[in-house]
Each structure stands twice: as structure tokens, then as C-alpha cells.
Short mmCIF file of C-alpha atoms and ligand atoms in Angstrom, two decimals:
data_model
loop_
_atom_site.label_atom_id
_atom_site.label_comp_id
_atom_site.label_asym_id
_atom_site.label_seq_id
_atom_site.Cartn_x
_atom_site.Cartn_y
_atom_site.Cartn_z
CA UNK A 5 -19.11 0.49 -82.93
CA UNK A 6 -17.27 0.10 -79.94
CA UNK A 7 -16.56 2.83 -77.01
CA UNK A 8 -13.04 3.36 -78.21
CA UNK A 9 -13.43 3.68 -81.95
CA UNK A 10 -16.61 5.84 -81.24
CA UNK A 11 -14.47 8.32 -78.88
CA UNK A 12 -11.25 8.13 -81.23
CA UNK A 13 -13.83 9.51 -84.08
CA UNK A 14 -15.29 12.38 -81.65
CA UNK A 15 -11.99 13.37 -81.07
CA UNK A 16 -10.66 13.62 -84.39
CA UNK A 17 -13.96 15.59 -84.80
CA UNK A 18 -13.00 18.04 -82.82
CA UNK A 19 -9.60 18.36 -83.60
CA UNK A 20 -10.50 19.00 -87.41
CA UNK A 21 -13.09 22.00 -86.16
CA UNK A 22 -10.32 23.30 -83.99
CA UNK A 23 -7.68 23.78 -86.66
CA UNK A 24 -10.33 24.98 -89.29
CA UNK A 25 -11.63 27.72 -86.55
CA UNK A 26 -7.96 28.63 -85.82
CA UNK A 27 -7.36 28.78 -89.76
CA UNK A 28 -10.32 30.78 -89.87
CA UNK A 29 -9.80 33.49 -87.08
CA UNK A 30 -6.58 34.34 -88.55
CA UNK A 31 -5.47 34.33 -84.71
CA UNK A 32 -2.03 31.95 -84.21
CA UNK A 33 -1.86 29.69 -81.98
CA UNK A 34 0.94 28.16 -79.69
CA UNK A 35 0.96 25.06 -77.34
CA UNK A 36 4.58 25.02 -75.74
CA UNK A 37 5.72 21.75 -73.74
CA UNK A 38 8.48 23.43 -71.25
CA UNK A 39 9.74 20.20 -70.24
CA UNK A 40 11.25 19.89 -73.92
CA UNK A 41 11.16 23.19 -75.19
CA UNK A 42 9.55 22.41 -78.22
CA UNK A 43 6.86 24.55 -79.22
CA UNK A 44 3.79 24.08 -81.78
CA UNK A 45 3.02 26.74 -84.02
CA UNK A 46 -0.16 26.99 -86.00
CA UNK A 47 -0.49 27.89 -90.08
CA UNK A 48 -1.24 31.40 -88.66
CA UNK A 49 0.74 32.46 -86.03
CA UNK A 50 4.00 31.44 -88.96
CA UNK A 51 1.86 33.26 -91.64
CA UNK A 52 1.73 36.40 -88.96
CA UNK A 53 5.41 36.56 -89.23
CA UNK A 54 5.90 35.69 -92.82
CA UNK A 55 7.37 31.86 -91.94
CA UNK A 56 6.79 28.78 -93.51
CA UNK A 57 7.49 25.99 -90.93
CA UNK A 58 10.59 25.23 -92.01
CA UNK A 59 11.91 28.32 -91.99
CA UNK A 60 11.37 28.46 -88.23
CA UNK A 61 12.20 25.55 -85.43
CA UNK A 62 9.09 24.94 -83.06
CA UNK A 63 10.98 25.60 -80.01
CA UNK A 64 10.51 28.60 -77.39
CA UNK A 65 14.18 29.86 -78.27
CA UNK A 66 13.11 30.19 -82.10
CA UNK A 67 10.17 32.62 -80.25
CA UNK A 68 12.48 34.23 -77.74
CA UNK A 69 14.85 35.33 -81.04
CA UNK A 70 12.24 37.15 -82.77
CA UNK A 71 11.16 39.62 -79.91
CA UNK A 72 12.39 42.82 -79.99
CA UNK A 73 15.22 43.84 -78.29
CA UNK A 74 12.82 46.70 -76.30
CA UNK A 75 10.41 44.05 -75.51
CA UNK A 76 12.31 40.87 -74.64
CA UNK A 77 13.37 40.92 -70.70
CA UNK A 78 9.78 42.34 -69.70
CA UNK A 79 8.15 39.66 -71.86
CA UNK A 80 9.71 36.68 -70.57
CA UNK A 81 10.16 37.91 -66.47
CA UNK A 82 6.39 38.68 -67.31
CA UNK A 83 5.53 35.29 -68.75
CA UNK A 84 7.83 33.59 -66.09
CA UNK A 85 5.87 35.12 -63.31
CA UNK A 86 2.46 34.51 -64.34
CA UNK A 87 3.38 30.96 -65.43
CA UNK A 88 5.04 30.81 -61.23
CA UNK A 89 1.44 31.73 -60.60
CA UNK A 90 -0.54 29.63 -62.40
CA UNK A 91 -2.25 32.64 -63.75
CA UNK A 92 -3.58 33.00 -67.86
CA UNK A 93 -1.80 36.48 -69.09
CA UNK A 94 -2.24 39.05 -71.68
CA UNK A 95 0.75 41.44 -73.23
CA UNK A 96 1.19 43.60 -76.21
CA UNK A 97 4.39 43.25 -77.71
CA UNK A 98 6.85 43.52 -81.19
CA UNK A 99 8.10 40.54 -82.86
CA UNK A 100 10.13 40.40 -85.61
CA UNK A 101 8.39 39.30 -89.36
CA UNK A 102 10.64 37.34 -91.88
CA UNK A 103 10.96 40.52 -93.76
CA UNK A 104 12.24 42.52 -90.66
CA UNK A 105 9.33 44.18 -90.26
CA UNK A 106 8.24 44.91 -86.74
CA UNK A 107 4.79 43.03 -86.04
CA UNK A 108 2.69 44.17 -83.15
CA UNK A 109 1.09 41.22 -81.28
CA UNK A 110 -1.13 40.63 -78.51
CA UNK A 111 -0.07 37.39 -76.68
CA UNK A 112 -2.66 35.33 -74.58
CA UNK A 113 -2.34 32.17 -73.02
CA UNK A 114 -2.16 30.11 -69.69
CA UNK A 115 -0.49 27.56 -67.76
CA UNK A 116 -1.96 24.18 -67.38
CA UNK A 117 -1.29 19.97 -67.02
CA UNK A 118 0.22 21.22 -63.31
CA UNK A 119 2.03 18.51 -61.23
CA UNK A 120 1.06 17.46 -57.38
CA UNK A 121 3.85 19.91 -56.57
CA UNK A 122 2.39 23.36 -58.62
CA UNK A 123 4.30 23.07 -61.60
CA UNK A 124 2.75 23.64 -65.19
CA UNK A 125 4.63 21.41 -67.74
CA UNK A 126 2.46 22.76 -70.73
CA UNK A 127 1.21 26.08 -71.69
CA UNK A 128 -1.16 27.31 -74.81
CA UNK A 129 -2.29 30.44 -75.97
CA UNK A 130 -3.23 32.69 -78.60
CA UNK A 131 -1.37 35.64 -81.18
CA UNK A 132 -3.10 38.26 -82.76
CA UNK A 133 -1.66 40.71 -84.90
CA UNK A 134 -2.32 44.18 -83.61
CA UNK A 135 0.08 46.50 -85.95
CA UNK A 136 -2.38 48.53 -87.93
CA UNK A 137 -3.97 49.37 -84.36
CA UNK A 138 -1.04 50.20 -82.76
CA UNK A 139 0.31 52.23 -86.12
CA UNK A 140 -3.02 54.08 -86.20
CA UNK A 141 -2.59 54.83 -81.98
CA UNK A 142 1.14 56.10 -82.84
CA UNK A 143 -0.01 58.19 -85.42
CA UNK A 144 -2.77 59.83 -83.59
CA UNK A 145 -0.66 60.10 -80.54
CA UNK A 146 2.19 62.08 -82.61
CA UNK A 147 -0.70 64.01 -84.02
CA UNK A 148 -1.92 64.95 -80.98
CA UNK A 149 1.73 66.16 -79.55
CA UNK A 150 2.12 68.43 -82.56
CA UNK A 151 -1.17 69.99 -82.24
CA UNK A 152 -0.23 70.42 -78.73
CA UNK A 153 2.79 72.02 -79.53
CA UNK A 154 1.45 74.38 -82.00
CA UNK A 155 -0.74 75.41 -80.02
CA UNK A 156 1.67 76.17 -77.47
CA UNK A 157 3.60 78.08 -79.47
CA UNK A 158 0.49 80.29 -80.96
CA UNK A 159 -0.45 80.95 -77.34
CA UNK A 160 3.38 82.08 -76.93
CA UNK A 161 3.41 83.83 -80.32
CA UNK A 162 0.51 85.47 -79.20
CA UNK A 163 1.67 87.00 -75.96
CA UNK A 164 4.68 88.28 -77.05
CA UNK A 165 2.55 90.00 -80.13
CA UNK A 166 0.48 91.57 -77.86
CA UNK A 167 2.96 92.72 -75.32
CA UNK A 168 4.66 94.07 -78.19
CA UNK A 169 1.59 95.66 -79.62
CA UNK A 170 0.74 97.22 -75.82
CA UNK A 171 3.97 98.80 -74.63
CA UNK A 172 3.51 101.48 -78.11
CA UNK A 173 0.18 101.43 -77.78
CA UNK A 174 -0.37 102.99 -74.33
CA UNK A 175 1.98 105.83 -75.88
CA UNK A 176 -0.20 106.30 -78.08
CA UNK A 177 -3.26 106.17 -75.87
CA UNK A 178 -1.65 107.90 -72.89
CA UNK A 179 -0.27 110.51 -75.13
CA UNK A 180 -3.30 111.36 -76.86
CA UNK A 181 -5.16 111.28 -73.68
CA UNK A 182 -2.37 114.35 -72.77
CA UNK A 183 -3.22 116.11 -75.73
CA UNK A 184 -7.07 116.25 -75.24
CA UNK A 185 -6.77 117.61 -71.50
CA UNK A 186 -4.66 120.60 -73.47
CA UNK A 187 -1.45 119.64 -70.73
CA UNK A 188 0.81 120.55 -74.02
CA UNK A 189 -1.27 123.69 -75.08
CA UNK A 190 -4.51 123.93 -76.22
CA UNK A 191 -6.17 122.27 -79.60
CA UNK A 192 -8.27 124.19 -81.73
CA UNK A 193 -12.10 121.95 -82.41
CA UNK A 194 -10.54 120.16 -85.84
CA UNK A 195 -7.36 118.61 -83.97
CA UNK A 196 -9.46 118.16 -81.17
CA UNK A 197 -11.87 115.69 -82.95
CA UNK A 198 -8.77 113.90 -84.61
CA UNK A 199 -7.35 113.09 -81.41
CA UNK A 200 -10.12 111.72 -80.17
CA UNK A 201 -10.44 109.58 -82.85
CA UNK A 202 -6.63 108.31 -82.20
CA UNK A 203 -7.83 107.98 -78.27
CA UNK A 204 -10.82 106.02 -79.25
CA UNK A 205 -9.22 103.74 -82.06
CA UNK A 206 -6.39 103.03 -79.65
CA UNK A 207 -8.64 101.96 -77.02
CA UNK A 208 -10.82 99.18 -79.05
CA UNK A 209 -7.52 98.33 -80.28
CA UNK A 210 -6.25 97.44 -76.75
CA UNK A 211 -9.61 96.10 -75.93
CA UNK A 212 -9.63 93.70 -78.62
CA UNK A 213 -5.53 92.55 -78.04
CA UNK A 214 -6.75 92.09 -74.16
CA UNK A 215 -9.46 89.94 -75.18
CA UNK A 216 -7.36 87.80 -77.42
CA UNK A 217 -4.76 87.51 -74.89
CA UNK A 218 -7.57 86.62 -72.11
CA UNK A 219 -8.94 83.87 -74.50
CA UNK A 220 -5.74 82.50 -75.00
CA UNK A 221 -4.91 82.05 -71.52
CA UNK A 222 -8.02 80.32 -71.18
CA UNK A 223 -7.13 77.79 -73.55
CA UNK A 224 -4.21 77.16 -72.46
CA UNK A 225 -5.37 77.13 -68.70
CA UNK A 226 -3.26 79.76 -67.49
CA UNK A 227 -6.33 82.30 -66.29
CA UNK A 228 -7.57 81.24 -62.88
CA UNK A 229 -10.63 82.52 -60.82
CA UNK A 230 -10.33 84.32 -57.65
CA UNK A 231 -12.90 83.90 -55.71
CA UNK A 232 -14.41 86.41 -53.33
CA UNK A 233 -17.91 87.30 -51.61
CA UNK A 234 -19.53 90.39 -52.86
CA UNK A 235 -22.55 92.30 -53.12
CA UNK A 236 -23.99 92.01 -56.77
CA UNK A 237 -25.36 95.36 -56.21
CA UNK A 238 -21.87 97.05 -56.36
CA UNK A 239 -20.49 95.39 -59.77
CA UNK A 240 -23.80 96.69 -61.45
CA UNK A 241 -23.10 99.97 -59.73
CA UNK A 242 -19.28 99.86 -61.43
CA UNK A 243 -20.90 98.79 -64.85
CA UNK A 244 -23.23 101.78 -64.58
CA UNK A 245 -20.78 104.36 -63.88
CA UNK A 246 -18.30 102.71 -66.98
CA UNK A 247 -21.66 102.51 -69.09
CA UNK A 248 -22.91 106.08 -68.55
CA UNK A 249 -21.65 108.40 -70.76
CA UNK A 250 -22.19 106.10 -73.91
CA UNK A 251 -26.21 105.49 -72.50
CA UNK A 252 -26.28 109.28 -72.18
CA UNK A 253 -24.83 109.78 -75.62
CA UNK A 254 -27.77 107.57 -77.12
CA UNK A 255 -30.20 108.49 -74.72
CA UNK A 256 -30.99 105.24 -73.60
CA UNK A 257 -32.35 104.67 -70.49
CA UNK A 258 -30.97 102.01 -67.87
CA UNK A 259 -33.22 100.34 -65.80
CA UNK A 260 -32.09 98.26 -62.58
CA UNK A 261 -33.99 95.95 -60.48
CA UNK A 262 -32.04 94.36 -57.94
CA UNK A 263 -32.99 91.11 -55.89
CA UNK A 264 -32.66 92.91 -52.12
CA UNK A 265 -32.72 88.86 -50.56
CA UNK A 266 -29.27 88.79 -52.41
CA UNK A 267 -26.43 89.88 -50.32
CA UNK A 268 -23.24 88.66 -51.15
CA UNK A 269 -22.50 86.46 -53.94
CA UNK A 270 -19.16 83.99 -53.90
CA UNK A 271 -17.36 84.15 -56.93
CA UNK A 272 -14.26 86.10 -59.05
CA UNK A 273 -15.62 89.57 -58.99
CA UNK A 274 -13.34 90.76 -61.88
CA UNK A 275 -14.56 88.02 -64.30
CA UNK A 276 -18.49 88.70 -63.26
CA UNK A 277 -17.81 92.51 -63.74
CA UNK A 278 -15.85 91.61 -67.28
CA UNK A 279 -19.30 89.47 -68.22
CA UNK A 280 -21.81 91.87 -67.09
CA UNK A 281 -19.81 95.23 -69.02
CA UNK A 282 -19.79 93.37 -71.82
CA UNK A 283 -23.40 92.17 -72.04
CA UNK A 284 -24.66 96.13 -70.84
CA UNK A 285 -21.79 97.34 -73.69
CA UNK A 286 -23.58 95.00 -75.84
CA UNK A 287 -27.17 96.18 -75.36
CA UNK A 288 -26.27 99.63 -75.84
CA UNK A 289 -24.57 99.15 -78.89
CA UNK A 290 -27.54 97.66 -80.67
CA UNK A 291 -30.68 99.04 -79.13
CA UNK A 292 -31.42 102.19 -81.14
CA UNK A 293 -31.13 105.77 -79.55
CA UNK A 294 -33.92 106.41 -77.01
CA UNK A 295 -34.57 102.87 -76.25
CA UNK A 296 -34.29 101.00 -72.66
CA UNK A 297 -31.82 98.62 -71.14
CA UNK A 298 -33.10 96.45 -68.03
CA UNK A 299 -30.57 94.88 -65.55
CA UNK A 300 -32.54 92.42 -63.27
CA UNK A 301 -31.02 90.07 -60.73
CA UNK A 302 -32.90 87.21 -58.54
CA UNK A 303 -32.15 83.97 -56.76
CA UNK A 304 -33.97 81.04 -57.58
CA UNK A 305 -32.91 77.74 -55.08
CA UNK A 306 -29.13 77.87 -55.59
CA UNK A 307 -29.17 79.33 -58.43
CA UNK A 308 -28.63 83.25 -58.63
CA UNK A 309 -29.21 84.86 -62.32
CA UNK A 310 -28.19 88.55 -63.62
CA UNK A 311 -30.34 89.12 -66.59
CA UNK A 312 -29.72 92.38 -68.89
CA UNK A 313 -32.37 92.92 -71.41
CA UNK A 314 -32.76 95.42 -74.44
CA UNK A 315 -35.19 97.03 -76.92
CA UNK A 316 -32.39 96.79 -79.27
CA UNK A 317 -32.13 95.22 -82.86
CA UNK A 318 -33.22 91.88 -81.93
CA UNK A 319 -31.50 88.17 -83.20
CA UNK A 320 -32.85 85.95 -85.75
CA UNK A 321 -33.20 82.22 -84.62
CA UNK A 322 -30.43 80.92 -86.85
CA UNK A 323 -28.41 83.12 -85.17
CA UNK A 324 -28.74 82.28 -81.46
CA UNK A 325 -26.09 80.36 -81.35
CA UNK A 326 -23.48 81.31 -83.43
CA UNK A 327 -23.00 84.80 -82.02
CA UNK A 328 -20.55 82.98 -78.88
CA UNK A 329 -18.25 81.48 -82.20
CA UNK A 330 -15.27 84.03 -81.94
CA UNK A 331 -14.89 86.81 -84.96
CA UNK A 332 -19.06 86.13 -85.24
CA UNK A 333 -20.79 89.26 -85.94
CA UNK A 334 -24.12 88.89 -86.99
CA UNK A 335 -24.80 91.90 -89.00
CA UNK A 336 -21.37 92.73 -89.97
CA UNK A 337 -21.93 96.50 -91.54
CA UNK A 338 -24.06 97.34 -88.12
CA UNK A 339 -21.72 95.47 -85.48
CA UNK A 340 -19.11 97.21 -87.69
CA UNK A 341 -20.35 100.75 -87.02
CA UNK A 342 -20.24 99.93 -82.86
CA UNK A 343 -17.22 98.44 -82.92
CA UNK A 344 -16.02 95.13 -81.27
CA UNK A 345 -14.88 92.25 -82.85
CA UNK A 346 -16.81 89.32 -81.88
CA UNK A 347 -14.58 87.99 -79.07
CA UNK A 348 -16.39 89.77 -76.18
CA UNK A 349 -19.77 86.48 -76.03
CA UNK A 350 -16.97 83.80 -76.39
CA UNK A 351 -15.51 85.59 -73.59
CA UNK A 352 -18.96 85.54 -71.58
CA UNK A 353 -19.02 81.61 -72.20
CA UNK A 354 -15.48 80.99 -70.99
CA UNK A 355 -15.87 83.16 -67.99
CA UNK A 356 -19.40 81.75 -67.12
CA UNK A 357 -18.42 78.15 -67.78
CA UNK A 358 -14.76 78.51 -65.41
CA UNK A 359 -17.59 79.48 -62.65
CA UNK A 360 -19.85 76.33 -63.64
CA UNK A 361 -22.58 78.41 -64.64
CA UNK A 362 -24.77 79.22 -67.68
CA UNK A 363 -25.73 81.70 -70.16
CA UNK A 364 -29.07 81.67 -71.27
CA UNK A 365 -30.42 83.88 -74.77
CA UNK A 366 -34.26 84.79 -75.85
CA UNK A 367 -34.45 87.27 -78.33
CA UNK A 368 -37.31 88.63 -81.06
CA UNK A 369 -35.68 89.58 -84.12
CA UNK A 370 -36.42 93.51 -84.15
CA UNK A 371 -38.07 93.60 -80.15
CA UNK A 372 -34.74 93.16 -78.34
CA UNK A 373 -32.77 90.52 -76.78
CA UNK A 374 -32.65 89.01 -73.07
CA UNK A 375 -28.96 88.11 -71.85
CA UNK A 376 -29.39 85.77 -68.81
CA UNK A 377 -25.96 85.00 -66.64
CA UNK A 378 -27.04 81.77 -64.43
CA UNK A 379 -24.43 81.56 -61.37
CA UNK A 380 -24.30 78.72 -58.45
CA UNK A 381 -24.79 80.52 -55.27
CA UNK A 382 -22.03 78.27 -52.89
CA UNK A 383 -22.93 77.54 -49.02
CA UNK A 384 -21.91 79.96 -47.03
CA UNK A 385 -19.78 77.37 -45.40
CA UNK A 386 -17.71 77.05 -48.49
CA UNK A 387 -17.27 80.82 -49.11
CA UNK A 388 -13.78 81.03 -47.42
CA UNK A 389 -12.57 78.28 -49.01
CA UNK A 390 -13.46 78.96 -52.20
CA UNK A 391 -11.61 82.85 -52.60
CA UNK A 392 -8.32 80.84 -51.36
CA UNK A 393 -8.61 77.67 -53.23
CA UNK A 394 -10.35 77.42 -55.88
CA UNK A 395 -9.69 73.49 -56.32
CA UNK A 396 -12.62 73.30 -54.06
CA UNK A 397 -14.99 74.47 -56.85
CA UNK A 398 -14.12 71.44 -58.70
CA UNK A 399 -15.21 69.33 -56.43
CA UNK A 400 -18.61 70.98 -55.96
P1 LIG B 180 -18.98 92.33 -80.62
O1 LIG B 180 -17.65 92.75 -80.11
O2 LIG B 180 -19.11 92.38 -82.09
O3 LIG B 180 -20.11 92.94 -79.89
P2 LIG B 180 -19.80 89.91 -79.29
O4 LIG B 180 -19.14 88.58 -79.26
O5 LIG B 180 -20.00 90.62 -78.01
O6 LIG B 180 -18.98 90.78 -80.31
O7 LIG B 180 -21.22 89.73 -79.99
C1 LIG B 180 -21.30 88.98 -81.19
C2 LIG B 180 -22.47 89.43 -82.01
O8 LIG B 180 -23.69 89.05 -81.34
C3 LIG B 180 -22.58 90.91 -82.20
O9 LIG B 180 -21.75 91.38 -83.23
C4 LIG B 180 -24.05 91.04 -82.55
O10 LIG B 180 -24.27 90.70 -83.91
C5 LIG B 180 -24.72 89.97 -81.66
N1 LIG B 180 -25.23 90.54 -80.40
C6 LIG B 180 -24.67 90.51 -79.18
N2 LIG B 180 -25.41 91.10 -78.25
C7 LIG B 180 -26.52 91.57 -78.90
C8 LIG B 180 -27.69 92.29 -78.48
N3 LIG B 180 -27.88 92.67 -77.21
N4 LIG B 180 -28.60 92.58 -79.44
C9 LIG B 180 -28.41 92.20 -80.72
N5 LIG B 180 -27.35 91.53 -81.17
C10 LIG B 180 -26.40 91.21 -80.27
#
């Protein structure tokens, strides 16, 4: 056979593979000649669009007229330019199906046979329909701006709920709070007692609307940390003095060991005081009347650690980590009995993780439990920075 026939053959070879992978990939293809205009279209890219090919004229105007309105100057300046620059391009764009249905595409191709003076006279490239991606995208992106929104609008919904809740309930705290110092007459033991009870109620009550209102501003990243160097020694003093009376009441015995190589810490001194109440208020509640309550601090490397530990009730395994869930209470009838509603460990976690630290747990289910707060002790260097900016932090 000679040369000719035998290269004629290879090429018709190769031709037939060529339109059986493009039948195959279900991708359409295009091979436009821009000194004519005309265009080829393969069996897919018309099928894409719902055209037989005599429905639609091969030519790059019959393309132009199907792009969306939205679409069409960007897509051709963009195709112009990369085709100036001899450069293969990629763009997502709609084109119009035969049934008016808007078909998503992603268009590939590149400019080639290029004259002695830089000018492509052919280009080719490649179609693939991208609509059930794009759909799916749109959905998910709408989904995610109404879950946005609703959550935006709890988080509003829940301040002005609690503001409205707090402006009657500090009457009713403040006013019972007059009553039991007898500054409007004296109370005989009976109304005494049911005062208290309103004074006490009302408090957990604004407790629990002050944790709700902290968490939400958490969420929705309206609570920021002011930093400040302090001695951890004086925030266990102020939890001690807050703490007393209910220790006393149970006759529970607090224990303090405090690291003296520890100084000054660097971080929001509120928040740390907030974490540390609520882990001693914790202990107390569930350790059983005579037992003991440890509060240990140390520094290990970088890392400084508050630990509060208890001879209390204990916590089963299975439990360990669901008690930071909000609304969790373990034993519901006992955590019942002491109050709280579950918020304060979710709390803990926010507050420790907004200082890029850790809380650590050990506990043995009717021994007592171990609380561990894990803080990063900054450079001294960065101390000043940090209690007037605390974008620093973030880039520790
Ligand atoms: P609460 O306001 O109910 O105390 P928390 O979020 O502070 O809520 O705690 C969640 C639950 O974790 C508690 O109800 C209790 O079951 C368990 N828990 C927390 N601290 C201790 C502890 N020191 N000993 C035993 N159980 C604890």
C-alpha cells in the first residue's frame, strides 16, 4: 500500500475515534473558522440545546443569538481578548435551549492555525453542560442566605425578649431585695422566706436570660474579648468571696493552691472570672454537703491551666461530652434541685475557645470530677497589644 493511501486510512482512523469519543463524553464540541464565520457543531453540543442541525445555522452569529442577554458582552469581549492573546480560555455561562430553557455551560477552547503576523484564523473548543451544578450551587446559596437571615432575626428576637424580660425583672429583684432589708417595715419569718424565694427565683431567672443573651452574641460575633494583664490570684479571690456563703451553707470546704511563678496572666479578665464562677458554682452544686472543692493553678511551657476539682457526684463516661451541648443536664431531677439550666459549660467552651484555649474533663462517676481551663500565656512583648487590639490574637 502506498504512503498516501496508508496515511489517508490512519487519518480516517482517527477521525472515526474522535467523533465516537465526542459522542461518547456527551461534551459538544465547536471548531469555528473566523475568516468565514461558519462554525461546526457536534451531535452534542446541538443535543445540549435541544437542536437538530437544521434547526440551527453553523455560524458564530447562530451562537452569539442564543447567549443570554446577562452573559453576552462579557462573553464575547472575553473571548475576543483571549483569542488577541493567543491564549486557550475557560467561562461559565447561560445559553438559551430550543425550549427556552436556560442551559448552564462551561465553554473551553483555544486559538490556533496563527498567521506570520499573530493572527488565529481557526479556533476549537469544548461545551459542557453545567445546569444541575449550578441549580444545586443556587439552591444551596439561597439556603444558606435564609438560614442566615433567620438566624439574624432569632438573635434580634432574642435581645429584644430579654431586654423586655430584664427591665420588670430587676423590679422585681430590686424590690424584693427592699423588702428583705425591712426598708418598707419589717416582715414577720413566713413573708420573710417567701420573699426570698421571689429574690432567688428572680435571680436564676436573670442568670439564665444573661446567659442566653451572652451565647447569642457569640454566635453572631458581636461579644469581643478585652484583653488585660492580671494576677490569677485575684479572680480566684473574687470567685471565693461570690462562692462563700453557698460553700458555707453546704459546708464544703474550698481548697486553693496557687502557682506563686504566675504573676500576671494576659487575657479578658471578665470572661476568665465568668468561666472560673461557673466551674466553682458547678462543683458546689454537685459535691454533697461536707465534701471539698480544690482550685489549683500552674504553668506548664506556655501554657497556664486553672484546674477546679470536686468530691462531688461524679460523670459517667457517656456523658463527658455531652454536658457542653446547651439545655444538657445530666441528671435532670438532681441538676434540677441546684438550679441552672445547662447553658453555663457551653458558655465555658465559647469563652475558652474566643481565648484559643482548652477545656479539659476527668471525672469517676461517684469520686468527683476535675475541670481543667488550659490558657496560652502571650509574650510579655505582646501584652500591650493584645488589651487594645485584640486582632493581634488572631494572628498568634
Ligand atoms: P447547669 O446550669 O445545669 O449546671 P452546666 O452547663 O453548667 O449547666 O452543666 C451541665 C451539666 O453537667 C450539669 O447539669 C451536670 O449534670 C453536669 N456537671 C457539670 N459540672 C459538674 C460537676 N462538677 N460534677 C458533676 N456533674 C457536673
Amino acid at each position: 500500500m502506498a504512503a498516501k493511501d496508508k496515511a489517508e486510512i490512519s487519518l480516517r482512523e482517527s477521525e472515526g475515534r474522535l467523533t465516537l469519543a465526542m459522542e461518547v463524553s456527551e461534551h459538544g464540541f465547536w471548531d469555528w473558522d473566523m475568516d468565514s464565520n461558519n462554525a461546526y457543531f457536534s451531535s452534542g453540543w446541538y443535543s445540549m440545546f435541544g437542536y437538530s442541525p437544521d434547526e440551527l445555522p453553523g455560524t458564530f452569529e447562530a451562537w452569539k443569538s442564543l447567549l443570554h442577554p446577562d452573559d453576552k458582552d462579557f462573553v464575547v469581549s472575553k473571548l475576543l481578548e483571549q483569542l488577541n492573546k493567543l491564549e486557550a480560555f475557560q467561562m461559565d455561562f447561560r445559553m438559551q435551549g430550543r425550549s427556552g430553557r436556560w442551559v448552564w455551560v462551561t465553554g473551553r477552547g483555544k486559538p490556533f492555525e496563527v498567521d506570520c503576523e499573530g493572527v488565529p484564523h481557526r479556533a476549537i473548543g469544548t461545551f459542557v453542560d453545567i445546569t444541575s451544578r449550578k441549580l444545586a450551587e443556587q439552591q444551596m446559596l439561597r439556603a444558606r442566605i435564609a438560614a442566615e437571615e433567620a438566624n439574624r432575626y432569632k438573635n434580634e428576637l432574642l435581645a429584644n425578649i430579654s431586654h423586655e424580660l430584664k427591665t420588670p425583672l430587676s423590679s422585681v429583684i430590686g424590690f424584693s431585695d427592699v423588702l428583705l432589708e425591712g426598708l418598707s417595715g419589717s416582715l414577720n419569718q413566713i413573708q420573710k422566706d417567701h420573699v426570698s424565694t421571689i429574690y432567688k427565683n428572680g435571680n436564676r431567672l436573670l442568670d439564665l436570660i444573661n446567659k442566653m443573651l451572652d451565647l447569642s452574641r457569640i454566635e453572631s460575633g458581636e461579644m469581643d474579648l478585652h484583653f488585660q494583664s492580671f494576677d490569677p490570684g485575684y479572680i480566684i479571690h473574687v470567685v471565693l468571696s461570690r462562692t462563700s456563703s453557698m460553700a458555707a451553707k453546704k459546708d464544703i470546704v474550698i481548697n486553693t493552691m496557687i502557682d506563686p511563678d504566675v504573676a500576671s496572666i494576659t487575657a479578658d479578665a471578665d470572661k476568665i472570672t465568668a468561666i472560673l464562677y461557673n466551674l466553682v458554682e458547678n462543683s458546689l452544686k454537685f459535691t454533697h454537703e461536707g465534701g471539698t472543692i480544690s482550685i489549683n493553678t500552674r504553668k506548664v511551657g506556655d501554657r497556664f491551666y486553672i484546674s477546679v476539682s470536686d468530691t462531688g457526684i461524679g460523670i459517667k463516661d457517656e456523658d463527658m461530652d455531652r454536658i457542653f451541648d446547651p439545655f444538657v443536664q445530666v441528671d435532670g431531677s438532681a441538676s434540677r434541685k441546684q438550679g441552672g439550666a445547662g447553658l453555663g459549660l457551653m458558655l465555658v467552651r465559647e469563652y475558652v475557645k474566643m481565648h484559643k484555649g482548652a477545656i479539659h474533663v476527668e471525672s469517676e462517676y461517684g469520686k468527683g470530677s476535675i475541670f481543667t481551663l488550659e490558657l496560652p500565656i502571650y509574650p510579655p512583648a505582646l501584652s500591650w497589644n493584645l488589651s487594645h487590639d485584640t486582632s493581634v490574637r488572631d494572628k498568634l
